[in-house]
PDB file of C-alpha atoms in Angstrom:
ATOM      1  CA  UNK A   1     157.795 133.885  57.129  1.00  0.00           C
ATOM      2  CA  UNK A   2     157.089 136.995  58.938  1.00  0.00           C
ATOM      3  CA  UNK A   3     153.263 136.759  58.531  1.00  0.00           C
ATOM      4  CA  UNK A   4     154.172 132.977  60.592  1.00  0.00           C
ATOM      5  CA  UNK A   5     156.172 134.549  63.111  1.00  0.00           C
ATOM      6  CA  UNK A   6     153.390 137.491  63.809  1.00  0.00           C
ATOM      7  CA  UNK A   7     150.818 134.627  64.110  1.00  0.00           C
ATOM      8  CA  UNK A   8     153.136 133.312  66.869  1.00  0.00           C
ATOM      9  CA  UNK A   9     153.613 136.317  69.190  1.00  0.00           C
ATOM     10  CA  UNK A  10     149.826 136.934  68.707  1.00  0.00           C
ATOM     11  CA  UNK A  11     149.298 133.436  70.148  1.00  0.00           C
ATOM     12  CA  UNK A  12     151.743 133.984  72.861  1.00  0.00           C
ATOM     13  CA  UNK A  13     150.095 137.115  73.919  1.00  0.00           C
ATOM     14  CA  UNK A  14     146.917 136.221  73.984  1.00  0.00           C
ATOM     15  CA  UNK A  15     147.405 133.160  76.076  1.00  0.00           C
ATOM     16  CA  UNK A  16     149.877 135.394  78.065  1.00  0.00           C
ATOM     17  CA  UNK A  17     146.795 137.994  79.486  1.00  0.00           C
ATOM     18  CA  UNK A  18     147.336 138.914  82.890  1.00  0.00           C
ATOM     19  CA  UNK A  19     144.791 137.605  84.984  1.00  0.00           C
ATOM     20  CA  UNK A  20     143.495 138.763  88.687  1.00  0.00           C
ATOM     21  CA  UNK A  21     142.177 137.098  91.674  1.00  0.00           C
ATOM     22  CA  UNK A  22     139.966 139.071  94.307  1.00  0.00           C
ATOM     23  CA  UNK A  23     139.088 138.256  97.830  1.00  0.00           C
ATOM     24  CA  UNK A  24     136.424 138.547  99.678  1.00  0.00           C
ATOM     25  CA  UNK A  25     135.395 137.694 103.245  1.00  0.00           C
ATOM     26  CA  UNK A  26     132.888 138.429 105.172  1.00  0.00           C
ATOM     27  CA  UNK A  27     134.626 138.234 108.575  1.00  0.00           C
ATOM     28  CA  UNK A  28     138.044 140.068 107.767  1.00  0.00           C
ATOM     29  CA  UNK A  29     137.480 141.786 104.906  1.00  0.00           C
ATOM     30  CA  UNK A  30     137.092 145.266 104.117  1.00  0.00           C
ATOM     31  CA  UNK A  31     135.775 147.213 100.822  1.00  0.00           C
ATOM     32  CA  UNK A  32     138.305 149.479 101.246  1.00  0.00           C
ATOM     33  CA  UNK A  33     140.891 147.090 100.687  1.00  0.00           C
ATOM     34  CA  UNK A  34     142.724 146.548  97.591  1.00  0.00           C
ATOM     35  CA  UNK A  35     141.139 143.224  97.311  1.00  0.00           C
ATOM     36  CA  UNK A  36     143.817 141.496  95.281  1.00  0.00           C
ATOM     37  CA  UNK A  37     145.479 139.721  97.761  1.00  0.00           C
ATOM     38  CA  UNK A  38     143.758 137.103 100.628  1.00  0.00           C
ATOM     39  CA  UNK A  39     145.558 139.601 103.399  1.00  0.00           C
ATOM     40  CA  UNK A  40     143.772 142.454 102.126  1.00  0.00           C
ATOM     41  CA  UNK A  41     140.240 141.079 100.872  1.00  0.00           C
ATOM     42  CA  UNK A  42     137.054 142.813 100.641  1.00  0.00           C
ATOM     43  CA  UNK A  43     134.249 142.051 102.896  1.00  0.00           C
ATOM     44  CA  UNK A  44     130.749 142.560 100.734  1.00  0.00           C
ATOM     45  CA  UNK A  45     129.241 140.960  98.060  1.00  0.00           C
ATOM     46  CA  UNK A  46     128.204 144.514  96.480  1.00  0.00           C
ATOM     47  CA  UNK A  47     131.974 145.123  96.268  1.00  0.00           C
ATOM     48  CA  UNK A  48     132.211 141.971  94.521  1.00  0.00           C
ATOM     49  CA  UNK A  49     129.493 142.752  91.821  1.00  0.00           C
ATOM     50  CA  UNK A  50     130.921 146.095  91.303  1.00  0.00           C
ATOM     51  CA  UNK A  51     133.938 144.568  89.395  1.00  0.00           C
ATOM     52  CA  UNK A  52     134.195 143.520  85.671  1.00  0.00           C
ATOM     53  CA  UNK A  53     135.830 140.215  85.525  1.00  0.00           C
ATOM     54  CA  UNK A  54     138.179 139.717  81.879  1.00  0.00           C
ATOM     55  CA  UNK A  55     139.362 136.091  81.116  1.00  0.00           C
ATOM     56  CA  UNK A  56     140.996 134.173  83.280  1.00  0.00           C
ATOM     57  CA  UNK A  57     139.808 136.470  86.385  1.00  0.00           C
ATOM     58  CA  UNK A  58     138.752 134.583  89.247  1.00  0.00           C
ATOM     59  CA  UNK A  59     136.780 135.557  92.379  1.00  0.00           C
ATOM     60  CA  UNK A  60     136.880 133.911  95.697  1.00  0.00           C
ATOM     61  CA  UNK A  61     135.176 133.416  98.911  1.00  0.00           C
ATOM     62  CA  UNK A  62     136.790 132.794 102.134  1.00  0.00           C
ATOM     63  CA  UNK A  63     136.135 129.106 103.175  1.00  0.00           C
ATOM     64  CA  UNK A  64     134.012 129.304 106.531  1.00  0.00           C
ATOM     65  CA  UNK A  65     132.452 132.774 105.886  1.00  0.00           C
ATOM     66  CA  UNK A  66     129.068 133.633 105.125  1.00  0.00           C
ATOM     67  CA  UNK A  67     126.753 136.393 103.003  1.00  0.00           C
ATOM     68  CA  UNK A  68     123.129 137.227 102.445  1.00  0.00           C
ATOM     69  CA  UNK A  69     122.300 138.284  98.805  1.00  0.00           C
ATOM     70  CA  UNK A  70     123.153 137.653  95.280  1.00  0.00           C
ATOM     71  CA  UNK A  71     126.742 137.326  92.904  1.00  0.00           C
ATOM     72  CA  UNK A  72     126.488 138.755  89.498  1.00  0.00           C
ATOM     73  CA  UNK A  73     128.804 137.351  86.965  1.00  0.00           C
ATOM     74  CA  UNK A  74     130.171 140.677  85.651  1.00  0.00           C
ATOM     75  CA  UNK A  75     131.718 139.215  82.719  1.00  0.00           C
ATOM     76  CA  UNK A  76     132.697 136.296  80.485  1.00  0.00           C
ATOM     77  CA  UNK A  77     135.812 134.142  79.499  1.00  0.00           C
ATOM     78  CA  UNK A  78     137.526 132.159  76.862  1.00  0.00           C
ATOM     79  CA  UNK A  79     137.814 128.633  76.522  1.00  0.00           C
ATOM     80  CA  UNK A  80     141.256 128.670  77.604  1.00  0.00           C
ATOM     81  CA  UNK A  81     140.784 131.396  80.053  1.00  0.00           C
ATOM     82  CA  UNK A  82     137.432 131.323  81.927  1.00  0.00           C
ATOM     83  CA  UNK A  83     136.333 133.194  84.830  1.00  0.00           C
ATOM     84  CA  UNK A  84     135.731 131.625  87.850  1.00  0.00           C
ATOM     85  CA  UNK A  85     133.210 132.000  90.653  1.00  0.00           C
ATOM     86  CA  UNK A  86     135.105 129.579  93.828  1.00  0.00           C
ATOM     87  CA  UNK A  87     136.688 129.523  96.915  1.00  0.00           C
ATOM     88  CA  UNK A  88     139.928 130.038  98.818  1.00  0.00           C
ATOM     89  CA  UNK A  89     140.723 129.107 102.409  1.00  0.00           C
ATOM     90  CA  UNK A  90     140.084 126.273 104.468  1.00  0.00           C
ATOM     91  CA  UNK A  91     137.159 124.751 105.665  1.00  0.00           C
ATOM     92  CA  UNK A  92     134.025 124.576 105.350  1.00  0.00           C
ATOM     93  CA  UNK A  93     132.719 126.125 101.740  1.00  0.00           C
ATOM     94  CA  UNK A  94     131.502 129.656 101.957  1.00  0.00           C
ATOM     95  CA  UNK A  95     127.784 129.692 102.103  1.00  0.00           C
ATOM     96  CA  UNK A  96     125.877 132.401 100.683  1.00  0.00           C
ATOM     97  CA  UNK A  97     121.972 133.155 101.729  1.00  0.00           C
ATOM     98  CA  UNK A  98     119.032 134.113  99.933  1.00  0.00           C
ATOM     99  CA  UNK A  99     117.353 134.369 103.364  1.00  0.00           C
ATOM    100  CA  UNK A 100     117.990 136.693 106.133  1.00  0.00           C
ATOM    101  CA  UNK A 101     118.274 135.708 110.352  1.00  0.00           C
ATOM    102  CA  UNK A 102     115.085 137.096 112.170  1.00  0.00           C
ATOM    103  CA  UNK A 103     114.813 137.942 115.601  1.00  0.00           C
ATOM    104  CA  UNK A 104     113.001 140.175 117.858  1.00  0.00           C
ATOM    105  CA  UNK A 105     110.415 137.634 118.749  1.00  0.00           C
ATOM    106  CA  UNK A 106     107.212 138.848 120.376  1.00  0.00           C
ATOM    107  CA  UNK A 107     104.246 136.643 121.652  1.00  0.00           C
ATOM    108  CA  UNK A 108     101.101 137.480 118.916  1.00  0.00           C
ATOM    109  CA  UNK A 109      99.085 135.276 120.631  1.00  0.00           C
ATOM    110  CA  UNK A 110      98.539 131.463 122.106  1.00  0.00           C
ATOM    111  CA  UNK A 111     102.009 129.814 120.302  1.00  0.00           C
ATOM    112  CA  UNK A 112     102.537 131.669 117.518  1.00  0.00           C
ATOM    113  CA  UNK A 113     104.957 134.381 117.318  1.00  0.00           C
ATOM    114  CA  UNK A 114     105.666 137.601 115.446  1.00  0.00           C
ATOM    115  CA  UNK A 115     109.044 139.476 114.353  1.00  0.00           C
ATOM    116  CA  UNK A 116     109.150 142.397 111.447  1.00  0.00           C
ATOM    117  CA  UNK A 117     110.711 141.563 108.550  1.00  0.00           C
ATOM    118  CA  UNK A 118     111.618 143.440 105.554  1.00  0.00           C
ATOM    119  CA  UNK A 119     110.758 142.247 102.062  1.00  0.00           C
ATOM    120  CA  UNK A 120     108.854 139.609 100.208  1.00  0.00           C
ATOM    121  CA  UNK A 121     109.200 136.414 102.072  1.00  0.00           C
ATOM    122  CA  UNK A 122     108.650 133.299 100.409  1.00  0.00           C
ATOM    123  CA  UNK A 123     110.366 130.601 102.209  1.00  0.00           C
ATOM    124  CA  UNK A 124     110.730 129.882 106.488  1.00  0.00           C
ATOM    125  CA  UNK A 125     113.829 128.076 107.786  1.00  0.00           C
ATOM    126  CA  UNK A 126     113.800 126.901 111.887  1.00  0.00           C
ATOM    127  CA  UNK A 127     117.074 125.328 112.298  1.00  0.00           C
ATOM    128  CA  UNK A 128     117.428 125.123 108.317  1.00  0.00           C
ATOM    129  CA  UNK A 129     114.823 123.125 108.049  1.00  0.00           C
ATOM    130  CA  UNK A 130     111.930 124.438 106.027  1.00  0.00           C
ATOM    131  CA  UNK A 131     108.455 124.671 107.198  1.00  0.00           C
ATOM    132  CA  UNK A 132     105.393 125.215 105.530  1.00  0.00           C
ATOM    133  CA  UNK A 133     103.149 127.974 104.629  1.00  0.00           C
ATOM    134  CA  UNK A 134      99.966 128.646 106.220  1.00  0.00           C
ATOM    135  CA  UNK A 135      97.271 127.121 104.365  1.00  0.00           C
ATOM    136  CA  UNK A 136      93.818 125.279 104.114  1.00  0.00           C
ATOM    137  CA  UNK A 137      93.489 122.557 104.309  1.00  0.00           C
ATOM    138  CA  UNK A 138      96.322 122.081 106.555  1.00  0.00           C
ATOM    139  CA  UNK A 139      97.075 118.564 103.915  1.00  0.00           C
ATOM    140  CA  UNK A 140      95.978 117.705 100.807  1.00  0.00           C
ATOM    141  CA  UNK A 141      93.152 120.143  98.958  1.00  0.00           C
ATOM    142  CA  UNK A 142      90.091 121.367  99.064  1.00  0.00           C
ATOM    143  CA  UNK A 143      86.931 120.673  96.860  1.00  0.00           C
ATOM    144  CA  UNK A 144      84.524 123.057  96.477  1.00  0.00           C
ATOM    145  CA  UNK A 145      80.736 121.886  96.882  1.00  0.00           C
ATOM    146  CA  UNK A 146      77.973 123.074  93.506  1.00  0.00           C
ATOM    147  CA  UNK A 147      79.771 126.633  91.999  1.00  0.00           C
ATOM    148  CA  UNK A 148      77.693 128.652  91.034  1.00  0.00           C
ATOM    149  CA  UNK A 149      79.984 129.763  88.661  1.00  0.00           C
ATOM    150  CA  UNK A 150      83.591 129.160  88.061  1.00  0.00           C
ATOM    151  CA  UNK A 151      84.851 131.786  89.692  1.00  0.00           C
ATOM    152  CA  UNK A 152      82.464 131.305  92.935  1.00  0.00           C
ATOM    153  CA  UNK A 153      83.609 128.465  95.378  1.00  0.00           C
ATOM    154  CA  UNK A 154      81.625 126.829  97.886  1.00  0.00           C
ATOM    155  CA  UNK A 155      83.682 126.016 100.898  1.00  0.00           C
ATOM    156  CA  UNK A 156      82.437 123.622 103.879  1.00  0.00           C
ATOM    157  CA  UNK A 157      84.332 124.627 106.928  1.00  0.00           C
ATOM    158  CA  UNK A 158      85.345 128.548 106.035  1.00  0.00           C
ATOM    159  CA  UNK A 159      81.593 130.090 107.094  1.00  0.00           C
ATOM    160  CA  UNK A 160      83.205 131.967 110.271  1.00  0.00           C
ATOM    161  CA  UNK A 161      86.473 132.649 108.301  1.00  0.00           C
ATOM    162  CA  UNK A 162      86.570 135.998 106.233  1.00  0.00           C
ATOM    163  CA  UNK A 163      88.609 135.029 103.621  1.00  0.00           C
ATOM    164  CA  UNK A 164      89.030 138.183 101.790  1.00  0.00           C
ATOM    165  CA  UNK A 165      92.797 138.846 100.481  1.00  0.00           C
ATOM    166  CA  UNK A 166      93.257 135.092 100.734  1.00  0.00           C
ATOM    167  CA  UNK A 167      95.425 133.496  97.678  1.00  0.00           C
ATOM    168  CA  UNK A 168      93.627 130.489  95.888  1.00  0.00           C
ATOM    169  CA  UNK A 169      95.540 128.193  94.456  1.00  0.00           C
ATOM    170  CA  UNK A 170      93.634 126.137  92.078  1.00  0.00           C
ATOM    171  CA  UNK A 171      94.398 122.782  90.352  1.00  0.00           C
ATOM    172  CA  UNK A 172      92.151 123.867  87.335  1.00  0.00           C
ATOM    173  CA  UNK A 173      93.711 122.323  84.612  1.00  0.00           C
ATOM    174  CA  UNK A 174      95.962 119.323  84.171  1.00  0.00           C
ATOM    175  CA  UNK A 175     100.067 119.983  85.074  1.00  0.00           C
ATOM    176  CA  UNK A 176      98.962 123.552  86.242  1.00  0.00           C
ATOM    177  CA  UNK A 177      98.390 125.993  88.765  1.00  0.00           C
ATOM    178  CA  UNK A 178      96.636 129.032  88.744  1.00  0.00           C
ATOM    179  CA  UNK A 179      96.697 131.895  91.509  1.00  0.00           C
ATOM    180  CA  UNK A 180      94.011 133.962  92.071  1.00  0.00           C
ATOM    181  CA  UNK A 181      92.741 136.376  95.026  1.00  0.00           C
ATOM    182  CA  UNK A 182      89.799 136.042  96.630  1.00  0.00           C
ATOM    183  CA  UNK A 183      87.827 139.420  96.317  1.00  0.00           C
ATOM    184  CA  UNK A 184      84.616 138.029  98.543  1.00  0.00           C
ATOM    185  CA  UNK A 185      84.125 136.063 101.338  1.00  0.00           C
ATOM    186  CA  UNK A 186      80.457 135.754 102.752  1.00  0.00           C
ATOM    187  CA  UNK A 187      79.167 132.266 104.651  1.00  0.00           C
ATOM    188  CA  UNK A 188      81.822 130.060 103.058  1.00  0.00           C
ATOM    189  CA  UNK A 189      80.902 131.094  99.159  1.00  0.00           C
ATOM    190  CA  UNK A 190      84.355 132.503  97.760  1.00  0.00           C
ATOM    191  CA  UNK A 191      84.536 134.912  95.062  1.00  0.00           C
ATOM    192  CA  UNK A 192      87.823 134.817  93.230  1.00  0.00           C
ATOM    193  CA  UNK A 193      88.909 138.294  91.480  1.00  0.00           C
ATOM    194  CA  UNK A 194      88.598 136.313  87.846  1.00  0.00           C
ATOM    195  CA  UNK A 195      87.732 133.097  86.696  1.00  0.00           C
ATOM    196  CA  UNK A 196      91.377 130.355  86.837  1.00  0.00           C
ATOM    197  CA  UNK A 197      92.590 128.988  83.491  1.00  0.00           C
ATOM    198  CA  UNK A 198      89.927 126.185  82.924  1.00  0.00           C
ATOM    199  CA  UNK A 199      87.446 127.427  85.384  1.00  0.00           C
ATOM    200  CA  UNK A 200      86.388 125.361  88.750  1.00  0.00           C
ATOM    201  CA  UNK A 201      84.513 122.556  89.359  1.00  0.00           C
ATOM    202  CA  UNK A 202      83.605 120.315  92.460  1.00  0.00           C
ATOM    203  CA  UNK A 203      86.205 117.494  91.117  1.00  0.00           C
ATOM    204  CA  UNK A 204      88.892 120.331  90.792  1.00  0.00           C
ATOM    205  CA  UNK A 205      90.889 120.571  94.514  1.00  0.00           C
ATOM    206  CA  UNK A 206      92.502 124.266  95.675  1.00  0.00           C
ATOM    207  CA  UNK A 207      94.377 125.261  98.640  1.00  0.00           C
ATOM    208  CA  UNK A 208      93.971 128.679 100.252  1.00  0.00           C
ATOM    209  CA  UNK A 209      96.918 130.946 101.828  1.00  0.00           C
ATOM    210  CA  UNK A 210      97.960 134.251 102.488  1.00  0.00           C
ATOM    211  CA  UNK A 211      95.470 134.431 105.545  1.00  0.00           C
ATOM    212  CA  UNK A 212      96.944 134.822 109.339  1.00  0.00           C
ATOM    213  CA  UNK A 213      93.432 132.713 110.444  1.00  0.00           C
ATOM    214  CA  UNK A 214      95.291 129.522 108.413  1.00  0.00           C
ATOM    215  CA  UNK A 215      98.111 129.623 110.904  1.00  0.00           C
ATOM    216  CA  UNK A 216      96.289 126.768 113.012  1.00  0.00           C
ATOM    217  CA  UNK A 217      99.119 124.460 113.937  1.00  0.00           C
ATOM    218  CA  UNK A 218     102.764 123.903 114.631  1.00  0.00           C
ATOM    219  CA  UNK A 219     105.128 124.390 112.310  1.00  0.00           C
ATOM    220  CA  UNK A 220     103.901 126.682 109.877  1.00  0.00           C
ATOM    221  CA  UNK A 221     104.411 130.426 108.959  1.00  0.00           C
ATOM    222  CA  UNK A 222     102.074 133.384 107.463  1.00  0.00           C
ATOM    223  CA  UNK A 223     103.941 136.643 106.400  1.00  0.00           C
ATOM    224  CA  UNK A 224     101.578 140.116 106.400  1.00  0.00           C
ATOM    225  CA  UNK A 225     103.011 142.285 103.342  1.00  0.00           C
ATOM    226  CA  UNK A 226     101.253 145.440 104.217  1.00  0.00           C
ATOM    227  CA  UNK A 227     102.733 145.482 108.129  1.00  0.00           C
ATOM    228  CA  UNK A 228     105.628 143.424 107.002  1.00  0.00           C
ATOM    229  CA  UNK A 229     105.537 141.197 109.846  1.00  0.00           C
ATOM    230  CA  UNK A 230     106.153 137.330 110.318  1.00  0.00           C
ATOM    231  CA  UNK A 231     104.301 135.461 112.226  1.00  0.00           C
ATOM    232  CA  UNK A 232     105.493 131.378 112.864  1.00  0.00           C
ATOM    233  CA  UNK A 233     104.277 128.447 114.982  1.00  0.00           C
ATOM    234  CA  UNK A 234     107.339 127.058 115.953  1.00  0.00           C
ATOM    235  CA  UNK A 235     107.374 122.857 115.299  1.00  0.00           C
ATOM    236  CA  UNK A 236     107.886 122.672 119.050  1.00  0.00           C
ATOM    237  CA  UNK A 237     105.788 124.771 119.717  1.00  0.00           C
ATOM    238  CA  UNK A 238     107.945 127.574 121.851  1.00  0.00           C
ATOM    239  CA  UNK A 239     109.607 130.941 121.646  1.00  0.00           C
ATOM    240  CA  UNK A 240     110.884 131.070 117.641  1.00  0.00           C
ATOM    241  CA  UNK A 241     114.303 133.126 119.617  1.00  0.00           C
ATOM    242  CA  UNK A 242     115.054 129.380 120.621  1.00  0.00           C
ATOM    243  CA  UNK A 243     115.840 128.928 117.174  1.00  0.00           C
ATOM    244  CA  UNK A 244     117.452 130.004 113.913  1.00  0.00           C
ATOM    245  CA  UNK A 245     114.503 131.385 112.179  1.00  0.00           C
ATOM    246  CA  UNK A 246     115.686 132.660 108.326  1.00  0.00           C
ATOM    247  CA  UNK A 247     113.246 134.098 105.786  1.00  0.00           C
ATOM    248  CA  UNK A 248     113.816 133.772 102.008  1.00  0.00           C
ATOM    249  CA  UNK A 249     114.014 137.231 100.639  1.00  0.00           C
ATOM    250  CA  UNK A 250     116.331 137.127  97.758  1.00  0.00           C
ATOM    251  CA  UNK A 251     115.537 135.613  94.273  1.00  0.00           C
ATOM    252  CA  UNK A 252     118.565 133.712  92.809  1.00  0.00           C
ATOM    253  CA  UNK A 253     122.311 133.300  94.559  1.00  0.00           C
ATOM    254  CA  UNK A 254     124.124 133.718  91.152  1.00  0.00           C
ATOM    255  CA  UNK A 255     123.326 135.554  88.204  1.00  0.00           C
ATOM    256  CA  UNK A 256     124.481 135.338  85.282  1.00  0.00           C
ATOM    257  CA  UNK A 257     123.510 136.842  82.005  1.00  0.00           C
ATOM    258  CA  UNK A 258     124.870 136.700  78.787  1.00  0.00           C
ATOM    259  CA  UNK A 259     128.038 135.407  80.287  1.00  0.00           C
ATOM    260  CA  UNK A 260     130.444 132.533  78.557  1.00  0.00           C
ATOM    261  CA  UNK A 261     133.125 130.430  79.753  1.00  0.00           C
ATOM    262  CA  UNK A 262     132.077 130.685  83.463  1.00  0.00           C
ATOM    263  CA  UNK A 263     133.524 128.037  86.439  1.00  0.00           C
ATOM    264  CA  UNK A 264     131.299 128.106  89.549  1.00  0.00           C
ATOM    265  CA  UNK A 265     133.043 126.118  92.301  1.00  0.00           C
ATOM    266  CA  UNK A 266     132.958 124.830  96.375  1.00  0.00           C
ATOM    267  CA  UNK A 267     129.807 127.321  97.083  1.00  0.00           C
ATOM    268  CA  UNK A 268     127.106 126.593  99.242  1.00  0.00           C
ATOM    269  CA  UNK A 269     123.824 128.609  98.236  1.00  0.00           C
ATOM    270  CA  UNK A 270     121.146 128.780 100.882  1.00  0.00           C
ATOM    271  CA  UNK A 271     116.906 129.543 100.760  1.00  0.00           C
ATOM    272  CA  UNK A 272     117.101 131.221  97.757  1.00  0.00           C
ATOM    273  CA  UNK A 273     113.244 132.162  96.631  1.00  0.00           C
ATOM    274  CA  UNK A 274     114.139 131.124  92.884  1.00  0.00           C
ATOM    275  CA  UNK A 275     117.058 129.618  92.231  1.00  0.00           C
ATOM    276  CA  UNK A 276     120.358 128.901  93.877  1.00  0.00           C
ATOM    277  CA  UNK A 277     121.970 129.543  90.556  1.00  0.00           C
ATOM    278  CA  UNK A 278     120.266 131.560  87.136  1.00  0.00           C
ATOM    279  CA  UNK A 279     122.075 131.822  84.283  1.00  0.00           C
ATOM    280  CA  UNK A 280     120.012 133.003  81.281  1.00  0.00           C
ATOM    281  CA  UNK A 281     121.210 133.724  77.715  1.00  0.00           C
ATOM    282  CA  UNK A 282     124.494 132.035  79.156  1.00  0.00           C
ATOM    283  CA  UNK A 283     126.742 129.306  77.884  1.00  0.00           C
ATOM    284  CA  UNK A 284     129.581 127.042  78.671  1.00  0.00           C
ATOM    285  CA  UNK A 285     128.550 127.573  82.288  1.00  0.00           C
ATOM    286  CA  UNK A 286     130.183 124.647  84.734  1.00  0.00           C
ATOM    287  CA  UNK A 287     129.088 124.008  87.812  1.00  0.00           C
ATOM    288  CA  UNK A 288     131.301 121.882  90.523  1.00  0.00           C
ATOM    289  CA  UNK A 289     130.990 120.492  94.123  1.00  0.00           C
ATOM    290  CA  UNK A 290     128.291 123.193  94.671  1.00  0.00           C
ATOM    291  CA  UNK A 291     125.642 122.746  97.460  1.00  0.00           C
ATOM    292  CA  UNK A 292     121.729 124.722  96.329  1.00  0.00           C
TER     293      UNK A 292
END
């Protein structure tokens, strides 16, 4: 009888855990708040990570506020007692970016423009709509004429282009791309730095980018990693400072890893450059009324 009785209050305690909720927004917040209550939130998303959730914790976003950067699930629930990822507030859901705003506009030259930019960028936003990368052919691909060899490609069109540092992308095997750089550039014949996965072939297409001369029309974008500068041909044509202009410079909006038992709820996650939401080694993950 006393063994049943211990099984009781061991029940009643564990379903009994004291659980917190922390705050964060952007636009009153402060990380030197207690963050436990929606009148004294925090304001960063670094603040957020640096705190290990237990079961049943939940952390929330203020409704109408935004962030650039990443949530990492810092810890995993129960069944009964997940933790949860949400938002509190009213409004519109809290929006969190994998991109960051750009400005300081200057005129490169003709339309397009050019604004410094730290980081990787692998995605362009005007007005939140994405453009495209830099490329050629502007549409579809590219066939190369006789190769010499499969890593050589002969290119109608390119012989005033020096093409060096260029990115191929190469259909050269079914379901598959391969990346490779081009190392030489002389009179249209490219050579790449090794030969693609299946090697190339005048019936195998490519596209090339990574090259400021492939910015050749509106609407597309060519970042320089060695100056770390942006340039963009607006889609109208004008100054980009007309616009919203956002570059993609973070990976993935939430992490998780090796996390259970984990609600993610009423988030919208922006221009991420992998995924709006990762979760690896992770399990009983749910995932509701969330815009990636």
């Amino acid at each position: 009888m006393k063994y049943f009785l211990f099984l009781i209050f061991l029940s009643f305690a564990t379903s009994t855990i004291a659980q917190k909720i922390y705050y964060v927004s952007s636009s009153t917040g402060n990380d030197s708040n207690s963050g436990t209550s929606s009148t004294l939130p925090w304001k960063t998303l670094d603040k957020a990570n640096s705190i290990k959730l237990a079961p049943g914790d939940k952390l929330l976003l203020k409704r109408g506020d935004m962030w650039e950067g990443t949530i990492t699930i810092n810890g995993s629930g129960t069944e009964s007692n997940p933790v949860m990822l949400a938002a509190y507030g009213s409004g519109a859901n809290p929006i969190i970016y994998g991109s960051k705003k750009v400005t300081g506009w200057s005129l490169h030259k003709g339309k397009i423009y050019k604004a410094k930019v730290g980081g990787p960028v692998s995605q362009v936003f005007v007005d939140d709509t994405r453009i495209g990368v830099a490329r050629y052919p502007n549409s579809g691909y590219a066939y190369t004429d006789p190769v010499s060899s499969a890593s050589k490609l002969l290119v109608g069109g390119l012989a005033n282009d020096n093409c060096v540092g260029a990115t191929c992308i190469s259909r050269s095997m079914a379901y598959r791309f391969y990346s490779k750089k081009v190392v030489s550039s002389v009179s249209g014949l490219l050579t790449l730095e090794s030969t693609p996965t299946g090697g190339m072939s005048a019936s195998k297409g490519f596209i090339l980018v990574n090259k400021l001369c492939f910015l050749d029309q509106p609407g597309e974008w060519y970042y320089d990693q060695s100056s770390g500068m942006l340039y963009v041909w607006a889609p109208k044509g004008d100054n980009p400072a007309n616009h919203t202009i956002r570059a993609s410079t973070v990976d993935n909006g939430v992490y998780s890893n090796g996390r259970s038992h984990v609600i993610i709820k009423n988030l919208n996650l922006n221009h991420f450059a992998k995924s709006g939401i990762y979760c690896y080694n992770s399990r009983n993950v749910t995932i509701d009324n969330c815009s990636i």
